């Protein structure tokens, strides 16, 4: 039913998000196993982070997340340690994604760059076909991605936090962040609300 709904509403093309990738068979677990380990530094309620996670979840690609403290951003030390000239050196926004398992891992900041890298990795691993990966570069797809980033995403956060009660509820996720101290949790909950 899901494929039929998306098939009817998707225009031609749009493989990574639309009809062709949905209609194709589920990715082979052996191909998913070829993907590098993926770790994403995020804010739980960030629409840009959720955009990347939606693609990962849709394709069944495992990943881990590290919640970034919105007040201290101490988790961004990973970008401070990058060599001069690295595109993510000093990058202090979410999402930041680490492709690899540490030492030789590659760090990518900014959701459009992360999605481009993710498409390349999925294509190389056989999770998506090369024609589907090529559609990511289609100008119409990129136009929609830019629209989502510049018009839609900027409206989501203000609509989650219209009142103090809604803000308090939206920032309640910090209470479950395992890498936050109790004082970090409380200060983020109060400052965010």
PDB file of C-alpha atoms in Angstrom:
ATOM      1  CA  UNK A   1       0.000   0.000   0.000  1.00  0.00           C
ATOM      2  CA  UNK A   2       2.860   2.367   0.848  1.00  0.00           C
ATOM      3  CA  UNK A   3       4.471   1.825  -2.548  1.00  0.00           C
ATOM      4  CA  UNK A   4       1.158   2.358  -4.310  1.00  0.00           C
ATOM      5  CA  UNK A   5       0.477   5.649  -2.492  1.00  0.00           C
ATOM      6  CA  UNK A   6       3.966   6.953  -3.190  1.00  0.00           C
ATOM      7  CA  UNK A   7       3.909   5.589  -6.735  1.00  0.00           C
ATOM      8  CA  UNK A   8       0.736   7.507  -7.502  1.00  0.00           C
ATOM      9  CA  UNK A   9       1.946  10.755  -5.979  1.00  0.00           C
ATOM     10  CA  UNK A  10       5.569  10.772  -7.099  1.00  0.00           C
ATOM     11  CA  UNK A  11       6.511  12.411 -10.341  1.00  0.00           C
ATOM     12  CA  UNK A  12       8.854  10.671 -12.736  1.00  0.00           C
ATOM     13  CA  UNK A  13      12.359  10.373 -11.367  1.00  0.00           C
ATOM     14  CA  UNK A  14      12.954  11.233  -7.733  1.00  0.00           C
ATOM     15  CA  UNK A  15      14.544   7.831  -7.153  1.00  0.00           C
ATOM     16  CA  UNK A  16      16.133   8.384  -3.768  1.00  0.00           C
ATOM     17  CA  UNK A  17      12.920   9.739  -2.271  1.00  0.00           C
ATOM     18  CA  UNK A  18      10.237   8.560  -4.636  1.00  0.00           C
ATOM     19  CA  UNK A  19       8.739   5.968  -6.842  1.00  0.00           C
ATOM     20  CA  UNK A  20      11.661   3.968  -8.206  1.00  0.00           C
ATOM     21  CA  UNK A  21      13.465   3.252  -4.966  1.00  0.00           C
ATOM     22  CA  UNK A  22      10.180   2.375  -3.236  1.00  0.00           C
ATOM     23  CA  UNK A  23       9.097   0.060  -6.035  1.00  0.00           C
ATOM     24  CA  UNK A  24      12.444  -1.747  -6.112  1.00  0.00           C
ATOM     25  CA  UNK A  25      13.224  -4.660  -3.835  1.00  0.00           C
ATOM     26  CA  UNK A  26      14.420  -4.005  -0.313  1.00  0.00           C
ATOM     27  CA  UNK A  27      18.195  -3.575  -0.100  1.00  0.00           C
ATOM     28  CA  UNK A  28      20.160  -6.765   0.351  1.00  0.00           C
ATOM     29  CA  UNK A  29      21.437  -6.975   3.966  1.00  0.00           C
ATOM     30  CA  UNK A  30      24.837  -7.913   2.540  1.00  0.00           C
ATOM     31  CA  UNK A  31      24.911  -4.556   0.722  1.00  0.00           C
ATOM     32  CA  UNK A  32      23.855  -2.665   3.836  1.00  0.00           C
ATOM     33  CA  UNK A  33      26.720  -4.400   5.667  1.00  0.00           C
ATOM     34  CA  UNK A  34      29.122  -2.812   3.135  1.00  0.00           C
ATOM     35  CA  UNK A  35      28.176   0.652   4.377  1.00  0.00           C
ATOM     36  CA  UNK A  36      30.737   2.321   6.633  1.00  0.00           C
ATOM     37  CA  UNK A  37      29.749   2.868  10.267  1.00  0.00           C
ATOM     38  CA  UNK A  38      27.801   6.134  10.500  1.00  0.00           C
ATOM     39  CA  UNK A  39      27.681   8.390  13.552  1.00  0.00           C
ATOM     40  CA  UNK A  40      25.644  11.587  13.487  1.00  0.00           C
ATOM     41  CA  UNK A  41      26.027  14.511  15.883  1.00  0.00           C
ATOM     42  CA  UNK A  42      22.553  15.981  16.233  1.00  0.00           C
ATOM     43  CA  UNK A  43      19.871  17.906  18.053  1.00  0.00           C
ATOM     44  CA  UNK A  44      16.916  15.554  18.392  1.00  0.00           C
ATOM     45  CA  UNK A  45      14.417  18.172  17.187  1.00  0.00           C
ATOM     46  CA  UNK A  46      16.517  19.640  14.362  1.00  0.00           C
ATOM     47  CA  UNK A  47      14.735  19.309  10.990  1.00  0.00           C
ATOM     48  CA  UNK A  48      18.067  19.118   9.136  1.00  0.00           C
ATOM     49  CA  UNK A  49      19.171  16.181  11.306  1.00  0.00           C
ATOM     50  CA  UNK A  50      15.810  14.497  10.876  1.00  0.00           C
ATOM     51  CA  UNK A  51      16.069  14.849   7.099  1.00  0.00           C
ATOM     52  CA  UNK A  52      19.299  12.811   7.124  1.00  0.00           C
ATOM     53  CA  UNK A  53      17.881  10.279   9.592  1.00  0.00           C
ATOM     54  CA  UNK A  54      14.781   9.838   7.409  1.00  0.00           C
ATOM     55  CA  UNK A  55      16.932   8.749   4.455  1.00  0.00           C
ATOM     56  CA  UNK A  56      18.993   6.422   6.666  1.00  0.00           C
ATOM     57  CA  UNK A  57      15.873   4.904   8.233  1.00  0.00           C
ATOM     58  CA  UNK A  58      14.090   4.564   4.904  1.00  0.00           C
ATOM     59  CA  UNK A  59      16.959   2.536   3.457  1.00  0.00           C
ATOM     60  CA  UNK A  60      17.476   0.523   6.657  1.00  0.00           C
ATOM     61  CA  UNK A  61      21.006   1.782   7.217  1.00  0.00           C
ATOM     62  CA  UNK A  62      22.190   1.492  10.820  1.00  0.00           C
ATOM     63  CA  UNK A  63      23.681   4.555  12.493  1.00  0.00           C
ATOM     64  CA  UNK A  64      24.365   5.953  15.929  1.00  0.00           C
ATOM     65  CA  UNK A  65      23.643   9.435  17.197  1.00  0.00           C
ATOM     66  CA  UNK A  66      25.408  11.711  19.645  1.00  0.00           C
ATOM     67  CA  UNK A  67      23.239  14.408  21.153  1.00  0.00           C
ATOM     68  CA  UNK A  68      24.979  17.794  21.001  1.00  0.00           C
ATOM     69  CA  UNK A  69      24.545  20.106  23.969  1.00  0.00           C
ATOM     70  CA  UNK A  70      22.926  23.210  22.418  1.00  0.00           C
ATOM     71  CA  UNK A  71      24.435  25.476  25.085  1.00  0.00           C
ATOM     72  CA  UNK A  72      28.042  24.285  25.314  1.00  0.00           C
ATOM     73  CA  UNK A  73      28.429  22.425  21.997  1.00  0.00           C
ATOM     74  CA  UNK A  74      31.319  20.550  23.632  1.00  0.00           C
ATOM     75  CA  UNK A  75      30.659  17.566  21.353  1.00  0.00           C
ATOM     76  CA  UNK A  76      31.969  19.655  18.437  1.00  0.00           C
ATOM     77  CA  UNK A  77      35.539  19.141  19.623  1.00  0.00           C
ATOM     78  CA  UNK A  78      35.637  16.495  16.881  1.00  0.00           C
ATOM     79  CA  UNK A  79      35.650  19.273  14.246  1.00  0.00           C
ATOM     80  CA  UNK A  80      38.223  21.394  16.084  1.00  0.00           C
ATOM     81  CA  UNK A  81      40.699  18.512  15.862  1.00  0.00           C
ATOM     82  CA  UNK A  82      40.446  18.244  12.076  1.00  0.00           C
ATOM     83  CA  UNK A  83      43.406  19.388   9.986  1.00  0.00           C
ATOM     84  CA  UNK A  84      43.437  22.916   8.603  1.00  0.00           C
ATOM     85  CA  UNK A  85      41.633  23.023   5.264  1.00  0.00           C
ATOM     86  CA  UNK A  86      39.270  20.110   5.993  1.00  0.00           C
ATOM     87  CA  UNK A  87      35.748  21.205   4.898  1.00  0.00           C
ATOM     88  CA  UNK A  88      34.306  20.448   8.360  1.00  0.00           C
ATOM     89  CA  UNK A  89      37.210  21.950  10.347  1.00  0.00           C
ATOM     90  CA  UNK A  90      35.657  24.147  13.020  1.00  0.00           C
ATOM     91  CA  UNK A  91      32.098  23.480  11.787  1.00  0.00           C
ATOM     92  CA  UNK A  92      29.713  24.171  14.693  1.00  0.00           C
ATOM     93  CA  UNK A  93      26.240  23.339  13.400  1.00  0.00           C
ATOM     94  CA  UNK A  94      24.254  20.112  13.310  1.00  0.00           C
ATOM     95  CA  UNK A  95      24.139  17.695  11.699  1.00  0.00           C
ATOM     96  CA  UNK A  96      27.723  16.526  11.517  1.00  0.00           C
ATOM     97  CA  UNK A  97      28.202  12.971  10.322  1.00  0.00           C
ATOM     98  CA  UNK A  98      31.193  10.704  10.737  1.00  0.00           C
ATOM     99  CA  UNK A  99      31.591   8.061   8.036  1.00  0.00           C
ATOM    100  CA  UNK A 100      33.941   5.338   9.263  1.00  0.00           C
ATOM    101  CA  UNK A 101      35.032   3.908  12.559  1.00  0.00           C
ATOM    102  CA  UNK A 102      37.388   6.449  13.996  1.00  0.00           C
ATOM    103  CA  UNK A 103      41.000   7.038  12.983  1.00  0.00           C
ATOM    104  CA  UNK A 104      40.497   7.141   9.229  1.00  0.00           C
ATOM    105  CA  UNK A 105      36.898   8.295   9.383  1.00  0.00           C
ATOM    106  CA  UNK A 106      35.655  11.166   7.319  1.00  0.00           C
ATOM    107  CA  UNK A 107      33.592  13.935   8.875  1.00  0.00           C
ATOM    108  CA  UNK A 108      30.984  15.801   6.843  1.00  0.00           C
ATOM    109  CA  UNK A 109      28.985  18.810   8.018  1.00  0.00           C
ATOM    110  CA  UNK A 110      25.767  20.315   6.598  1.00  0.00           C
ATOM    111  CA  UNK A 111      22.801  18.156   5.625  1.00  0.00           C
ATOM    112  CA  UNK A 112      23.012  18.612   1.811  1.00  0.00           C
ATOM    113  CA  UNK A 113      26.692  17.581   1.848  1.00  0.00           C
ATOM    114  CA  UNK A 114      25.888  14.675   4.167  1.00  0.00           C
ATOM    115  CA  UNK A 115      23.088  13.480   1.883  1.00  0.00           C
ATOM    116  CA  UNK A 116      25.353  13.710  -1.170  1.00  0.00           C
ATOM    117  CA  UNK A 117      27.992  11.634   0.601  1.00  0.00           C
ATOM    118  CA  UNK A 118      25.321   9.200   1.779  1.00  0.00           C
ATOM    119  CA  UNK A 119      24.038   8.758  -1.792  1.00  0.00           C
ATOM    120  CA  UNK A 120      27.612   8.022  -2.937  1.00  0.00           C
ATOM    121  CA  UNK A 121      28.115   5.497  -0.128  1.00  0.00           C
ATOM    122  CA  UNK A 122      24.757   3.801  -0.775  1.00  0.00           C
ATOM    123  CA  UNK A 123      25.514   3.551  -4.489  1.00  0.00           C
ATOM    124  CA  UNK A 124      29.011   2.139  -3.871  1.00  0.00           C
ATOM    125  CA  UNK A 125      27.615  -0.450  -1.453  1.00  0.00           C
ATOM    126  CA  UNK A 126      24.787  -1.441  -3.820  1.00  0.00           C
ATOM    127  CA  UNK A 127      22.048  -0.230  -1.461  1.00  0.00           C
ATOM    128  CA  UNK A 128      20.706   1.925  -4.305  1.00  0.00           C
ATOM    129  CA  UNK A 129      21.347   1.515  -8.015  1.00  0.00           C
ATOM    130  CA  UNK A 130      23.643   3.919  -9.909  1.00  0.00           C
ATOM    131  CA  UNK A 131      20.690   5.368 -11.900  1.00  0.00           C
ATOM    132  CA  UNK A 132      18.860   6.138  -8.648  1.00  0.00           C
ATOM    133  CA  UNK A 133      22.024   7.724  -7.230  1.00  0.00           C
ATOM    134  CA  UNK A 134      22.391   9.816 -10.393  1.00  0.00           C
ATOM    135  CA  UNK A 135      18.899  11.235  -9.889  1.00  0.00           C
ATOM    136  CA  UNK A 136      20.114  12.916  -6.687  1.00  0.00           C
ATOM    137  CA  UNK A 137      21.985  15.387  -8.901  1.00  0.00           C
ATOM    138  CA  UNK A 138      18.859  16.129 -10.972  1.00  0.00           C
ATOM    139  CA  UNK A 139      18.221  19.905 -10.868  1.00  0.00           C
ATOM    140  CA  UNK A 140      14.557  19.375  -9.920  1.00  0.00           C
ATOM    141  CA  UNK A 141      15.524  17.178  -6.977  1.00  0.00           C
ATOM    142  CA  UNK A 142      18.121  19.717  -5.846  1.00  0.00           C
ATOM    143  CA  UNK A 143      15.565  22.510  -6.197  1.00  0.00           C
ATOM    144  CA  UNK A 144      13.217  20.655  -3.830  1.00  0.00           C
ATOM    145  CA  UNK A 145      16.056  19.966  -1.389  1.00  0.00           C
ATOM    146  CA  UNK A 146      16.968  23.670  -1.344  1.00  0.00           C
ATOM    147  CA  UNK A 147      13.297  24.613  -0.891  1.00  0.00           C
ATOM    148  CA  UNK A 148      12.970  22.209   2.042  1.00  0.00           C
ATOM    149  CA  UNK A 149      16.074  23.699   3.657  1.00  0.00           C
ATOM    150  CA  UNK A 150      15.321  27.361   3.033  1.00  0.00           C
ATOM    151  CA  UNK A 151      11.524  27.498   3.298  1.00  0.00           C
ATOM    152  CA  UNK A 152      10.089  24.450   5.060  1.00  0.00           C
ATOM    153  CA  UNK A 153      12.693  23.587   7.701  1.00  0.00           C
ATOM    154  CA  UNK A 154      12.898  27.145   9.033  1.00  0.00           C
ATOM    155  CA  UNK A 155       9.161  27.024   9.795  1.00  0.00           C
ATOM    156  CA  UNK A 156       9.241  23.746  11.719  1.00  0.00           C
ATOM    157  CA  UNK A 157      11.099  24.812  14.874  1.00  0.00           C
ATOM    158  CA  UNK A 158       8.994  27.943  15.513  1.00  0.00           C
ATOM    159  CA  UNK A 159       5.874  25.802  15.152  1.00  0.00           C
ATOM    160  CA  UNK A 160       7.187  23.272  17.682  1.00  0.00           C
ATOM    161  CA  UNK A 161       7.875  26.001  20.212  1.00  0.00           C
ATOM    162  CA  UNK A 162       4.967  28.439  19.916  1.00  0.00           C
ATOM    163  CA  UNK A 163       4.178  28.460  23.637  1.00  0.00           C
ATOM    164  CA  UNK A 164       6.172  27.815  26.796  1.00  0.00           C
ATOM    165  CA  UNK A 165       4.352  24.500  27.231  1.00  0.00           C
ATOM    166  CA  UNK A 166       5.174  23.387  23.677  1.00  0.00           C
ATOM    167  CA  UNK A 167       8.800  24.495  24.086  1.00  0.00           C
ATOM    168  CA  UNK A 168       9.110  22.601  27.347  1.00  0.00           C
ATOM    169  CA  UNK A 169       7.701  19.489  25.686  1.00  0.00           C
ATOM    170  CA  UNK A 170       9.939  19.891  22.595  1.00  0.00           C
ATOM    171  CA  UNK A 171      13.082  20.233  24.718  1.00  0.00           C
ATOM    172  CA  UNK A 172      12.069  17.357  27.000  1.00  0.00           C
ATOM    173  CA  UNK A 173      14.286  15.094  24.895  1.00  0.00           C
ATOM    174  CA  UNK A 174      17.364  16.479  26.677  1.00  0.00           C
ATOM    175  CA  UNK A 175      16.338  14.585  29.813  1.00  0.00           C
ATOM    176  CA  UNK A 176      17.125  11.334  27.970  1.00  0.00           C
ATOM    177  CA  UNK A 177      20.488  12.420  26.527  1.00  0.00           C
ATOM    178  CA  UNK A 178      22.974   9.949  28.032  1.00  0.00           C
ATOM    179  CA  UNK A 179      25.991  12.226  27.534  1.00  0.00           C
ATOM    180  CA  UNK A 180      24.436  15.222  29.374  1.00  0.00           C
ATOM    181  CA  UNK A 181      24.954  15.780  33.092  1.00  0.00           C
ATOM    182  CA  UNK A 182      21.900  16.572  35.214  1.00  0.00           C
ATOM    183  CA  UNK A 183      22.860  20.262  35.242  1.00  0.00           C
ATOM    184  CA  UNK A 184      23.236  20.171  31.414  1.00  0.00           C
ATOM    185  CA  UNK A 185      19.790  18.598  31.126  1.00  0.00           C
ATOM    186  CA  UNK A 186      18.116  21.123  33.412  1.00  0.00           C
ATOM    187  CA  UNK A 187      19.837  24.189  31.934  1.00  0.00           C
ATOM    188  CA  UNK A 188      18.958  23.102  28.377  1.00  0.00           C
ATOM    189  CA  UNK A 189      15.368  22.375  29.326  1.00  0.00           C
ATOM    190  CA  UNK A 190      14.944  25.779  30.987  1.00  0.00           C
ATOM    191  CA  UNK A 191      16.942  27.807  28.428  1.00  0.00           C
ATOM    192  CA  UNK A 192      15.285  26.052  25.489  1.00  0.00           C
ATOM    193  CA  UNK A 193      11.821  26.611  26.874  1.00  0.00           C
TER     194      UNK A 193
END
